[in-house]
JSON list of C-alpha atoms in Angstrom, two decimals:
[
{"chain": "O", "resi": 23, "resn": "MET", "atom": "CA", "xyz": [-0.14, 0.00, -0.09]},
{"chain": "O", "resi": 24, "resn": "THR", "atom": "CA", "xyz": [1.30, 3.41, -0.98]},
{"chain": "O", "resi": 25, "resn": "GLU", "atom": "CA", "xyz": [1.37, 6.52, 0.94]},
{"chain": "O", "resi": 26, "resn": "ASN", "atom": "CA", "xyz": [-1.40, 7.89, -1.28]},
{"chain": "O", "resi": 27, "resn": "GLU", "atom": "CA", "xyz": [-3.56, 4.63, -1.05]},
{"chain": "O", "resi": 28, "resn": "PHE", "atom": "CA", "xyz": [-3.02, 4.73, 2.37]},
{"chain": "O", "resi": 29, "resn": "LYS", "atom": "CA", "xyz": [-4.46, 8.17, 3.12]},
{"chain": "O", "resi": 30, "resn": "ASN", "atom": "CA", "xyz": [-7.26, 7.93, 0.38]},
{"chain": "O", "resi": 31, "resn": "ILE", "atom": "CA", "xyz": [-8.65, 4.39, 1.85]},
{"chain": "O", "resi": 32, "resn": "VAL", "atom": "CA", "xyz": [-8.38, 6.02, 5.43]},
{"chain": "O", "resi": 33, "resn": "LEU", "atom": "CA", "xyz": [-10.75, 8.67, 4.03]},
{"chain": "O", "resi": 34, "resn": "GLU", "atom": "CA", "xyz": [-13.10, 6.53, 2.18]},
{"chain": "O", "resi": 35, "resn": "GLU", "atom": "CA", "xyz": [-13.33, 3.84, 4.86]},
{"chain": "O", "resi": 36, "resn": "PHE", "atom": "CA", "xyz": [-13.05, 5.51, 8.22]},
{"chain": "O", "resi": 37, "resn": "LYS", "atom": "CA", "xyz": [-13.93, 9.33, 7.10]},
{"chain": "O", "resi": 38, "resn": "ILE", "atom": "CA", "xyz": [-10.77, 10.48, 8.63]},
{"chain": "O", "resi": 39, "resn": "GLU", "atom": "CA", "xyz": [-8.76, 13.21, 6.72]},
{"chain": "O", "resi": 40, "resn": "LEU", "atom": "CA", "xyz": [-5.35, 13.16, 7.15]},
{"chain": "O", "resi": 41, "resn": "THR", "atom": "CA", "xyz": [-3.41, 16.03, 7.32]},
{"chain": "O", "resi": 42, "resn": "ASP", "atom": "CA", "xyz": [0.22, 16.90, 5.67]},
{"chain": "O", "resi": 43, "resn": "ASP", "atom": "CA", "xyz": [1.41, 17.21, 8.99]},
{"chain": "O", "resi": 44, "resn": "ILE", "atom": "CA", "xyz": [0.02, 13.49, 10.22]},
{"chain": "O", "resi": 45, "resn": "MET", "atom": "CA", "xyz": [1.36, 12.12, 6.62]},
{"chain": "O", "resi": 46, "resn": "ASN", "atom": "CA", "xyz": [4.44, 13.56, 7.43]},
{"chain": "O", "resi": 47, "resn": "LYS", "atom": "CA", "xyz": [4.96, 12.06, 10.97]},
{"chain": "O", "resi": 48, "resn": "LEU", "atom": "CA", "xyz": [4.07, 8.90, 9.24]},
{"chain": "O", "resi": 49, "resn": "ASN", "atom": "CA", "xyz": [6.65, 9.13, 6.98]},
{"chain": "O", "resi": 50, "resn": "ILE", "atom": "CA", "xyz": [9.04, 9.97, 9.38]},
{"chain": "O", "resi": 51, "resn": "TYR", "atom": "CA", "xyz": [7.78, 6.95, 11.40]},
{"chain": "O", "resi": 52, "resn": "SER", "atom": "CA", "xyz": [8.30, 4.31, 8.67]},
{"chain": "O", "resi": 53, "resn": "SER", "atom": "CA", "xyz": [11.59, 5.71, 7.49]},
{"chain": "O", "resi": 54, "resn": "PHE", "atom": "CA", "xyz": [13.06, 5.56, 11.07]},
{"chain": "O", "resi": 55, "resn": "LEU", "atom": "CA", "xyz": [11.79, 2.09, 11.51]},
{"chain": "O", "resi": 56, "resn": "MET", "atom": "CA", "xyz": [13.13, 0.44, 8.31]},
{"chain": "O", "resi": 57, "resn": "GLU", "atom": "CA", "xyz": [16.59, 2.37, 9.42]},
{"chain": "O", "resi": 58, "resn": "TYR", "atom": "CA", "xyz": [16.39, 1.06, 12.94]},
{"chain": "O", "resi": 59, "resn": "ASN", "atom": "CA", "xyz": [15.14, -2.41, 11.95]},
{"chain": "O", "resi": 60, "resn": "SER", "atom": "CA", "xyz": [18.56, -2.98, 9.70]},
{"chain": "O", "resi": 61, "resn": "HIS", "atom": "CA", "xyz": [20.49, -2.96, 13.03]},
{"chain": "O", "resi": 62, "resn": "THR", "atom": "CA", "xyz": [17.83, -4.07, 15.66]},
{"chain": "O", "resi": 63, "resn": "ASN", "atom": "CA", "xyz": [14.91, -6.50, 15.02]},
{"chain": "O", "resi": 64, "resn": "LEU", "atom": "CA", "xyz": [12.04, -4.87, 15.87]},
{"chain": "O", "resi": 65, "resn": "THR", "atom": "CA", "xyz": [9.31, -6.22, 13.31]},
{"chain": "O", "resi": 66, "resn": "ALA", "atom": "CA", "xyz": [9.43, -8.86, 10.24]},
{"chain": "O", "resi": 67, "resn": "ILE", "atom": "CA", "xyz": [8.25, -6.10, 7.76]},
{"chain": "O", "resi": 68, "resn": "LYS", "atom": "CA", "xyz": [10.82, -4.71, 6.16]},
{"chain": "O", "resi": 69, "resn": "ASN", "atom": "CA", "xyz": [9.56, -2.56, 3.23]},
{"chain": "O", "resi": 70, "resn": "LYS", "atom": "CA", "xyz": [7.41, 0.92, 3.01]},
{"chain": "O", "resi": 71, "resn": "GLU", "atom": "CA", "xyz": [4.43, -0.35, 1.05]},
{"chain": "O", "resi": 72, "resn": "ASP", "atom": "CA", "xyz": [3.93, -3.11, 4.02]},
{"chain": "O", "resi": 73, "resn": "ILE", "atom": "CA", "xyz": [4.61, -1.02, 6.74]},
{"chain": "O", "resi": 74, "resn": "TYR", "atom": "CA", "xyz": [1.61, 1.47, 5.37]},
{"chain": "O", "resi": 75, "resn": "LEU", "atom": "CA", "xyz": [-0.72, -1.57, 5.01]},
{"chain": "O", "resi": 76, "resn": "LYS", "atom": "CA", "xyz": [0.06, -4.03, 7.79]},
{"chain": "O", "resi": 77, "resn": "HIS", "atom": "CA", "xyz": [1.16, -1.76, 10.47]},
{"chain": "O", "resi": 78, "resn": "PHE", "atom": "CA", "xyz": [-0.27, 1.75, 9.71]},
{"chain": "O", "resi": 79, "resn": "TYR", "atom": "CA", "xyz": [-3.25, 0.74, 8.24]},
{"chain": "O", "resi": 80, "resn": "ASP", "atom": "CA", "xyz": [-3.95, -2.28, 10.52]},
{"chain": "O", "resi": 81, "resn": "SER", "atom": "CA", "xyz": [-3.42, -0.06, 13.47]},
{"chain": "O", "resi": 82, "resn": "LEU", "atom": "CA", "xyz": [-6.22, 2.33, 12.33]},
{"chain": "O", "resi": 83, "resn": "THR", "atom": "CA", "xyz": [-8.70, -0.15, 11.84]},
{"chain": "O", "resi": 84, "resn": "LEU", "atom": "CA", "xyz": [-9.62, 0.52, 15.60]},
{"chain": "O", "resi": 85, "resn": "ALA", "atom": "CA", "xyz": [-10.69, 3.70, 14.58]},
{"chain": "O", "resi": 86, "resn": "LYS", "atom": "CA", "xyz": [-13.25, 2.35, 12.29]},
{"chain": "O", "resi": 87, "resn": "PHE", "atom": "CA", "xyz": [-15.60, 0.83, 15.07]},
{"chain": "O", "resi": 88, "resn": "ILE", "atom": "CA", "xyz": [-14.81, 3.00, 17.98]},
{"chain": "O", "resi": 89, "resn": "ASP", "atom": "CA", "xyz": [-15.05, 6.70, 18.40]},
{"chain": "O", "resi": 90, "resn": "MET", "atom": "CA", "xyz": [-11.65, 8.13, 19.22]},
{"chain": "O", "resi": 91, "resn": "HIS", "atom": "CA", "xyz": [-13.00, 11.33, 19.91]},
{"chain": "O", "resi": 92, "resn": "GLU", "atom": "CA", "xyz": [-14.83, 10.04, 22.95]},
{"chain": "O", "resi": 93, "resn": "ILE", "atom": "CA", "xyz": [-11.70, 8.66, 24.54]},
{"chain": "O", "resi": 94, "resn": "ASN", "atom": "CA", "xyz": [-9.35, 10.69, 26.25]},
{"chain": "O", "resi": 95, "resn": "SER", "atom": "CA", "xyz": [-6.50, 7.96, 27.77]},
{"chain": "O", "resi": 96, "resn": "LEU", "atom": "CA", "xyz": [-5.10, 5.09, 25.99]},
{"chain": "O", "resi": 97, "resn": "CYS", "atom": "CA", "xyz": [-3.08, 2.25, 26.98]},
{"chain": "O", "resi": 98, "resn": "ASP", "atom": "CA", "xyz": [-1.29, 0.08, 24.51]},
{"chain": "O", "resi": 99, "resn": "VAL", "atom": "CA", "xyz": [-0.05, -3.17, 26.05]},
{"chain": "O", "resi": 100, "resn": "GLY", "atom": "CA", "xyz": [2.83, -5.15, 24.43]},
{"chain": "O", "resi": 101, "resn": "THR", "atom": "CA", "xyz": [3.27, -2.08, 22.07]},
{"chain": "O", "resi": 102, "resn": "GLY", "atom": "CA", "xyz": [6.29, -3.28, 20.33]},
{"chain": "O", "resi": 103, "resn": "ALA", "atom": "CA", "xyz": [7.37, -1.09, 17.59]},
{"chain": "O", "resi": 104, "resn": "GLY", "atom": "CA", "xyz": [4.27, 1.31, 18.70]},
{"chain": "O", "resi": 105, "resn": "PHE", "atom": "CA", "xyz": [1.47, -0.44, 16.89]},
{"chain": "O", "resi": 106, "resn": "PRO", "atom": "CA", "xyz": [-1.36, 0.64, 17.21]},
{"chain": "O", "resi": 107, "resn": "GLY", "atom": "CA", "xyz": [-0.60, 3.08, 20.16]},
{"chain": "O", "resi": 108, "resn": "ILE", "atom": "CA", "xyz": [1.52, 5.69, 18.28]},
{"chain": "O", "resi": 109, "resn": "VAL", "atom": "CA", "xyz": [-0.14, 5.18, 15.19]},
{"chain": "O", "resi": 110, "resn": "LEU", "atom": "CA", "xyz": [-3.35, 6.21, 16.82]},
{"chain": "O", "resi": 111, "resn": "LYS", "atom": "CA", "xyz": [-1.51, 9.08, 19.13]},
{"chain": "O", "resi": 112, "resn": "ILE", "atom": "CA", "xyz": [-0.33, 10.72, 15.60]},
{"chain": "O", "resi": 113, "resn": "VAL", "atom": "CA", "xyz": [-3.90, 10.57, 13.86]},
{"chain": "O", "resi": 114, "resn": "PHE", "atom": "CA", "xyz": [-5.67, 11.30, 17.50]},
{"chain": "O", "resi": 115, "resn": "ASN", "atom": "CA", "xyz": [-3.38, 13.86, 19.18]},
{"chain": "O", "resi": 116, "resn": "HIS", "atom": "CA", "xyz": [-5.77, 14.77, 21.80]},
{"chain": "O", "resi": 117, "resn": "LEU", "atom": "CA", "xyz": [-4.87, 11.27, 23.37]},
{"chain": "O", "resi": 118, "resn": "HIS", "atom": "CA", "xyz": [-3.01, 10.50, 26.51]},
{"chain": "O", "resi": 119, "resn": "VAL", "atom": "CA", "xyz": [-0.96, 7.45, 25.44]},
{"chain": "O", "resi": 120, "resn": "THR", "atom": "CA", "xyz": [0.63, 4.92, 27.65]},
{"chain": "O", "resi": 121, "resn": "LEU", "atom": "CA", "xyz": [2.84, 2.15, 25.65]},
{"chain": "O", "resi": 122, "resn": "ILE", "atom": "CA", "xyz": [4.06, -0.84, 27.52]},
{"chain": "O", "resi": 123, "resn": "ASP", "atom": "CA", "xyz": [6.43, -3.53, 26.54]},
{"chain": "O", "resi": 124, "resn": "SER", "atom": "CA", "xyz": [8.73, -5.40, 28.62]},
{"chain": "O", "resi": 125, "resn": "ASN", "atom": "CA", "xyz": [11.42, -5.52, 26.04]},
{"chain": "O", "resi": 126, "resn": "ASN", "atom": "CA", "xyz": [14.43, -2.87, 26.38]},
{"chain": "O", "resi": 127, "resn": "LYS", "atom": "CA", "xyz": [15.21, -2.56, 22.77]},
{"chain": "O", "resi": 128, "resn": "LYS", "atom": "CA", "xyz": [11.69, -1.94, 22.00]},
{"chain": "O", "resi": 129, "resn": "ILE", "atom": "CA", "xyz": [11.17, 0.86, 24.65]},
{"chain": "O", "resi": 130, "resn": "LYS", "atom": "CA", "xyz": [14.42, 2.73, 23.55]},
{"chain": "O", "resi": 131, "resn": "PHE", "atom": "CA", "xyz": [13.45, 3.03, 19.95]},
{"chain": "O", "resi": 132, "resn": "LEU", "atom": "CA", "xyz": [10.22, 3.95, 21.13]},
{"chain": "O", "resi": 133, "resn": "ASP", "atom": "CA", "xyz": [11.69, 6.66, 23.25]},
{"chain": "O", "resi": 134, "resn": "GLU", "atom": "CA", "xyz": [13.71, 7.87, 20.60]},
{"chain": "O", "resi": 135, "resn": "LEU", "atom": "CA", "xyz": [10.76, 7.94, 17.60]},
{"chain": "O", "resi": 136, "resn": "ILE", "atom": "CA", "xyz": [8.46, 9.86, 20.19]},
{"chain": "O", "resi": 137, "resn": "LYS", "atom": "CA", "xyz": [11.74, 12.58, 20.30]},
{"chain": "O", "resi": 138, "resn": "LYS", "atom": "CA", "xyz": [11.58, 12.65, 16.15]},
{"chain": "O", "resi": 139, "resn": "LEU", "atom": "CA", "xyz": [7.83, 13.41, 16.09]},
{"chain": "O", "resi": 140, "resn": "ASN", "atom": "CA", "xyz": [8.03, 15.49, 18.77]},
{"chain": "O", "resi": 141, "resn": "LEU", "atom": "CA", "xyz": [4.60, 13.78, 20.60]},
{"chain": "O", "resi": 142, "resn": "GLU", "atom": "CA", "xyz": [3.51, 15.04, 23.87]},
{"chain": "O", "resi": 143, "resn": "LYS", "atom": "CA", "xyz": [0.92, 13.45, 26.08]},
{"chain": "O", "resi": 144, "resn": "ILE", "atom": "CA", "xyz": [2.85, 10.16, 25.60]},
{"chain": "O", "resi": 145, "resn": "SER", "atom": "CA", "xyz": [4.91, 7.79, 27.85]},
{"chain": "O", "resi": 146, "resn": "THR", "atom": "CA", "xyz": [6.72, 4.44, 27.72]},
{"chain": "O", "resi": 147, "resn": "VAL", "atom": "CA", "xyz": [6.75, 1.95, 30.44]},
{"chain": "O", "resi": 148, "resn": "LEU", "atom": "CA", "xyz": [9.41, -0.99, 30.78]},
{"chain": "O", "resi": 149, "resn": "THR", "atom": "CA", "xyz": [7.53, -3.49, 32.52]},
{"chain": "O", "resi": 150, "resn": "ARG", "atom": "CA", "xyz": [5.69, -6.68, 32.18]},
{"chain": "O", "resi": 151, "resn": "SER", "atom": "CA", "xyz": [1.86, -5.79, 31.83]},
{"chain": "O", "resi": 152, "resn": "GLU", "atom": "CA", "xyz": [0.46, -7.72, 34.61]},
{"chain": "O", "resi": 153, "resn": "GLU", "atom": "CA", "xyz": [2.60, -5.98, 36.98]},
{"chain": "O", "resi": 154, "resn": "TYR", "atom": "CA", "xyz": [1.76, -2.55, 35.59]},
{"chain": "O", "resi": 155, "resn": "ALA", "atom": "CA", "xyz": [-1.99, -3.66, 36.02]},
{"chain": "O", "resi": 156, "resn": "LEU", "atom": "CA", "xyz": [-1.82, -4.43, 39.51]},
{"chain": "O", "resi": 157, "resn": "ASN", "atom": "CA", "xyz": [-0.72, -0.71, 40.42]},
{"chain": "O", "resi": 158, "resn": "ASN", "atom": "CA", "xyz": [-2.92, 0.87, 37.85]},
{"chain": "O", "resi": 159, "resn": "LEU", "atom": "CA", "xyz": [-6.18, -1.04, 38.24]},
{"chain": "O", "resi": 160, "resn": "ASP", "atom": "CA", "xyz": [-9.17, 0.62, 36.71]},
{"chain": "O", "resi": 161, "resn": "SER", "atom": "CA", "xyz": [-7.40, 3.80, 35.14]},
{"chain": "O", "resi": 162, "resn": "PHE", "atom": "CA", "xyz": [-7.93, 4.02, 31.24]},
{"chain": "O", "resi": 163, "resn": "ASP", "atom": "CA", "xyz": [-10.64, 4.74, 29.47]},
{"chain": "O", "resi": 164, "resn": "LEU", "atom": "CA", "xyz": [-9.38, 2.34, 26.43]},
{"chain": "O", "resi": 165, "resn": "VAL", "atom": "CA", "xyz": [-6.75, -0.32, 26.45]},
{"chain": "O", "resi": 166, "resn": "THR", "atom": "CA", "xyz": [-5.79, -2.02, 23.35]},
{"chain": "O", "resi": 167, "resn": "ALA", "atom": "CA", "xyz": [-3.25, -4.80, 21.95]},
{"chain": "O", "resi": 168, "resn": "ARG", "atom": "CA", "xyz": [-2.30, -6.24, 19.12]},
{"chain": "O", "resi": 169, "resn": "ALA", "atom": "CA", "xyz": [-1.31, -9.84, 18.47]},
{"chain": "O", "resi": 170, "resn": "VAL", "atom": "CA", "xyz": [0.34, -9.90, 21.87]},
{"chain": "O", "resi": 171, "resn": "THR", "atom": "CA", "xyz": [-0.88, -13.71, 23.13]},
{"chain": "O", "resi": 172, "resn": "THR", "atom": "CA", "xyz": [-4.38, -15.95, 22.99]},
{"chain": "O", "resi": 173, "resn": "LEU", "atom": "CA", "xyz": [-7.56, -13.76, 24.14]},
{"chain": "O", "resi": 174, "resn": "PRO", "atom": "CA", "xyz": [-8.58, -15.41, 27.42]},
{"chain": "O", "resi": 175, "resn": "ALA", "atom": "CA", "xyz": [-4.58, -14.39, 28.85]},
{"chain": "O", "resi": 176, "resn": "LEU", "atom": "CA", "xyz": [-4.97, -11.27, 26.95]},
{"chain": "O", "resi": 177, "resn": "ILE", "atom": "CA", "xyz": [-8.37, -10.13, 28.80]},
{"chain": "O", "resi": 178, "resn": "GLU", "atom": "CA", "xyz": [-6.72, -10.92, 32.13]},
{"chain": "O", "resi": 179, "resn": "LEU", "atom": "CA", "xyz": [-3.63, -8.96, 31.58]},
{"chain": "O", "resi": 180, "resn": "CYS", "atom": "CA", "xyz": [-5.53, -6.04, 30.02]},
{"chain": "O", "resi": 181, "resn": "LEU", "atom": "CA", "xyz": [-9.00, -5.53, 31.38]},
{"chain": "O", "resi": 182, "resn": "PRO", "atom": "CA", "xyz": [-8.01, -4.64, 35.07]},
{"chain": "O", "resi": 183, "resn": "LEU", "atom": "CA", "xyz": [-6.41, -1.81, 33.38]},
{"chain": "O", "resi": 184, "resn": "VAL", "atom": "CA", "xyz": [-9.92, -0.50, 31.95]},
{"chain": "O", "resi": 185, "resn": "LYS", "atom": "CA", "xyz": [-11.65, 2.21, 34.10]},
{"chain": "O", "resi": 186, "resn": "VAL", "atom": "CA", "xyz": [-15.73, 1.07, 34.63]},
{"chain": "O", "resi": 187, "resn": "ASN", "atom": "CA", "xyz": [-17.33, 1.87, 31.71]},
{"chain": "O", "resi": 188, "resn": "GLY", "atom": "CA", "xyz": [-14.45, 1.80, 29.75]},
{"chain": "O", "resi": 189, "resn": "LEU", "atom": "CA", "xyz": [-13.36, -0.36, 26.86]},
{"chain": "O", "resi": 190, "resn": "PHE", "atom": "CA", "xyz": [-10.66, -3.18, 26.12]},
{"chain": "O", "resi": 191, "resn": "VAL", "atom": "CA", "xyz": [-10.33, -3.56, 22.29]},
{"chain": "O", "resi": 192, "resn": "PRO", "atom": "CA", "xyz": [-8.25, -6.14, 20.92]},
{"chain": "O", "resi": 193, "resn": "LEU", "atom": "CA", "xyz": [-6.88, -6.49, 17.43]},
{"chain": "O", "resi": 194, "resn": "LYS", "atom": "CA", "xyz": [-6.73, -10.23, 16.76]},
{"chain": "O", "resi": 195, "resn": "GLY", "atom": "CA", "xyz": [-6.39, -12.46, 13.44]},
{"chain": "O", "resi": 196, "resn": "ASN", "atom": "CA", "xyz": [-9.16, -15.14, 13.06]},
{"chain": "O", "resi": 197, "resn": "ALA", "atom": "CA", "xyz": [-10.26, -15.30, 16.97]},
{"chain": "O", "resi": 198, "resn": "SER", "atom": "CA", "xyz": [-13.76, -17.09, 16.54]},
{"chain": "O", "resi": 199, "resn": "GLU", "atom": "CA", "xyz": [-12.13, -19.91, 18.82]},
{"chain": "O", "resi": 200, "resn": "GLU", "atom": "CA", "xyz": [-10.54, -17.85, 21.23]},
{"chain": "O", "resi": 201, "resn": "ILE", "atom": "CA", "xyz": [-13.51, -15.88, 21.98]},
{"chain": "O", "resi": 202, "resn": "ASN", "atom": "CA", "xyz": [-15.42, -19.15, 22.93]},
{"chain": "O", "resi": 203, "resn": "ILE", "atom": "CA", "xyz": [-13.02, -19.87, 25.32]},
{"chain": "O", "resi": 204, "resn": "SER", "atom": "CA", "xyz": [-12.71, -16.49, 27.12]},
{"chain": "O", "resi": 205, "resn": "SER", "atom": "CA", "xyz": [-16.55, -16.39, 28.48]},
{"chain": "O", "resi": 206, "resn": "SER", "atom": "CA", "xyz": [-15.24, -17.45, 32.07]},
{"chain": "O", "resi": 207, "resn": "ILE", "atom": "CA", "xyz": [-12.61, -15.14, 32.53]},
{"chain": "O", "resi": 208, "resn": "LEU", "atom": "CA", "xyz": [-14.80, -12.19, 31.04]},
{"chain": "O", "resi": 209, "resn": "THR", "atom": "CA", "xyz": [-17.30, -13.08, 33.78]},
{"chain": "O", "resi": 210, "resn": "THR", "atom": "CA", "xyz": [-14.58, -13.16, 36.55]},
{"chain": "O", "resi": 211, "resn": "LEU", "atom": "CA", "xyz": [-13.54, -9.62, 35.32]},
{"chain": "O", "resi": 212, "resn": "ASN", "atom": "CA", "xyz": [-16.65, -8.07, 34.68]},
{"chain": "O", "resi": 213, "resn": "GLY", "atom": "CA", "xyz": [-16.26, -7.74, 30.87]},
{"chain": "O", "resi": 214, "resn": "THR", "atom": "CA", "xyz": [-18.70, -8.35, 28.19]},
{"chain": "O", "resi": 215, "resn": "VAL", "atom": "CA", "xyz": [-18.42, -8.70, 24.54]},
{"chain": "O", "resi": 216, "resn": "GLU", "atom": "CA", "xyz": [-20.30, -5.63, 23.24]},
{"chain": "O", "resi": 217, "resn": "ASN", "atom": "CA", "xyz": [-19.63, -6.36, 19.69]},
{"chain": "O", "resi": 218, "resn": "THR", "atom": "CA", "xyz": [-16.93, -8.56, 17.34]},
{"chain": "O", "resi": 219, "resn": "TYR", "atom": "CA", "xyz": [-15.85, -6.98, 13.86]},
{"chain": "O", "resi": 220, "resn": "ASN", "atom": "CA", "xyz": [-14.49, -9.28, 11.21]},
{"chain": "O", "resi": 221, "resn": "PHE", "atom": "CA", "xyz": [-12.87, -7.94, 7.99]},
{"chain": "O", "resi": 222, "resn": "SER", "atom": "CA", "xyz": [-10.27, -8.55, 5.43]},
{"chain": "O", "resi": 223, "resn": "LEU", "atom": "CA", "xyz": [-6.70, -6.65, 5.23]},
{"chain": "O", "resi": 224, "resn": "PRO", "atom": "CA", "xyz": [-6.84, -4.94, 1.67]},
{"chain": "O", "resi": 225, "resn": "LYS", "atom": "CA", "xyz": [-4.86, -6.55, -0.81]},
{"chain": "O", "resi": 226, "resn": "GLU", "atom": "CA", "xyz": [-3.56, -9.43, 0.85]},
{"chain": "O", "resi": 227, "resn": "ASN", "atom": "CA", "xyz": [-7.16, -10.28, 2.38]},
{"chain": "O", "resi": 228, "resn": "SER", "atom": "CA", "xyz": [-5.75, -11.89, 5.52]},
{"chain": "O", "resi": 229, "resn": "THR", "atom": "CA", "xyz": [-8.60, -12.24, 8.29]},
{"chain": "O", "resi": 230, "resn": "ARG", "atom": "CA", "xyz": [-8.78, -9.71, 10.87]},
{"chain": "O", "resi": 231, "resn": "THR", "atom": "CA", "xyz": [-10.83, -9.56, 14.18]},
{"chain": "O", "resi": 232, "resn": "ILE", "atom": "CA", "xyz": [-11.57, -6.67, 16.40]},
{"chain": "O", "resi": 233, "resn": "ILE", "atom": "CA", "xyz": [-13.57, -7.39, 19.62]},
{"chain": "O", "resi": 234, "resn": "LYS", "atom": "CA", "xyz": [-15.51, -4.68, 21.70]},
{"chain": "O", "resi": 235, "resn": "ILE", "atom": "CA", "xyz": [-15.29, -5.52, 25.63]},
{"chain": "O", "resi": 236, "resn": "ARG", "atom": "CA", "xyz": [-17.07, -2.93, 27.96]},
{"chain": "O", "resi": 237, "resn": "LYS", "atom": "CA", "xyz": [-16.04, -3.33, 31.60]},
{"chain": "O", "resi": 238, "resn": "THR", "atom": "CA", "xyz": [-19.05, -3.09, 33.62]},
{"chain": "O", "resi": 239, "resn": "ALA", "atom": "CA", "xyz": [-17.57, -3.00, 37.09]},
{"chain": "O", "resi": 240, "resn": "SER", "atom": "CA", "xyz": [-14.40, -2.59, 39.35]},
{"chain": "O", "resi": 241, "resn": "ASN", "atom": "CA", "xyz": [-11.56, -4.93, 39.10]},
{"chain": "O", "resi": 242, "resn": "PRO", "atom": "CA", "xyz": [-12.03, -8.30, 41.48]},
{"chain": "O", "resi": 243, "resn": "LYS", "atom": "CA", "xyz": [-9.25, -8.66, 43.84]},
{"chain": "O", "resi": 244, "resn": "GLY", "atom": "CA", "xyz": [-6.59, -11.10, 43.09]},
{"chain": "O", "resi": 245, "resn": "TYR", "atom": "CA", "xyz": [-6.37, -10.18, 38.98]},
{"chain": "O", "resi": 246, "resn": "PRO", "atom": "CA", "xyz": [-4.70, -10.04, 37.10]},
{"chain": "O", "resi": 247, "resn": "ARG", "atom": "CA", "xyz": [-2.32, -13.14, 38.48]},
{"chain": "O", "resi": 248, "resn": "SER", "atom": "CA", "xyz": [1.02, -13.81, 37.40]},
{"chain": "O", "resi": 249, "resn": "TYR", "atom": "CA", "xyz": [1.85, -14.79, 33.66]},
{"chain": "O", "resi": 250, "resn": "ASP", "atom": "CA", "xyz": [2.97, -18.21, 34.94]},
{"chain": "O", "resi": 251, "resn": "LYS", "atom": "CA", "xyz": [-0.49, -18.87, 36.57]},
{"chain": "O", "resi": 252, "resn": "ILE", "atom": "CA", "xyz": [-2.42, -17.46, 33.59]},
{"chain": "O", "resi": 253, "resn": "LYS", "atom": "CA", "xyz": [-0.12, -19.66, 31.31]},
{"chain": "O", "resi": 254, "resn": "LYS", "atom": "CA", "xyz": [-0.79, -22.86, 33.68]},
{"chain": "O", "resi": 255, "resn": "SER", "atom": "CA", "xyz": [-4.88, -22.18, 33.67]},
{"chain": "O", "resi": 256, "resn": "LEU", "atom": "CA", "xyz": [-4.58, -21.81, 29.98]},
{"chain": "O", "resi": 257, "resn": "LYS", "atom": "CA", "xyz": [-1.98, -24.51, 29.29]},
{"chain": "O", "resi": 258, "resn": "LYS", "atom": "CA", "xyz": [-4.15, -26.11, 26.54]},
{"chain": "O", "resi": 259, "resn": "TYR", "atom": "CA", "xyz": [-4.23, -23.07, 24.53]},
{"chain": "O", "resi": 260, "resn": "ILE", "atom": "CA", "xyz": [-0.62, -20.92, 25.26]},
{"chain": "O", "resi": 261, "resn": "LYS", "atom": "CA", "xyz": [2.07, -22.98, 24.04]}
]
């Protein structure tokens, strides 16, 4: 996907007009990602057109189903090279964004990128998500995560961070089976699936699923558990 194709399809599909400033920031982002990736492995996606399709467009699909103007605070769990968190911040500058990752190399990249883009109201946190959640329960309007782990584990890691009546919106591939095995942890953590959106990525037609989960009450005591305990309880599903 070229830059112009990206700009046009975002306007047509998402009704979002990308300004010259936004497009310039995304261009800096893609160039810096390719440069950094040449010496530090951040992503398997190496060329610019794939970055615009599989990272930038894919990250923005969340905004097709969630009104980002109603969101003030956003937490991106397991953000990696900044997807979707930094893309959403660039396009929706009003957001207060927290990026969480346990990989120091990726956090270092994000810190440098944030300086290059002169972004404000955004912070990175080098930690495990379950440890961060225990100290930041019921804190964010929207929590998201993209292709991090299986859905029931992701729910336990992320939903505790969400404010009451806030949203957890994971971005997944084909997630129908994962949704089916998530009912128990959703009930435990006071979450309910409001909607599921299935679609295909343009050009390559790979399957994508966005799940809109509403938090209906405060986080229960004892959650999230350690990741080892989460893995043990889901040993059939997490390898």
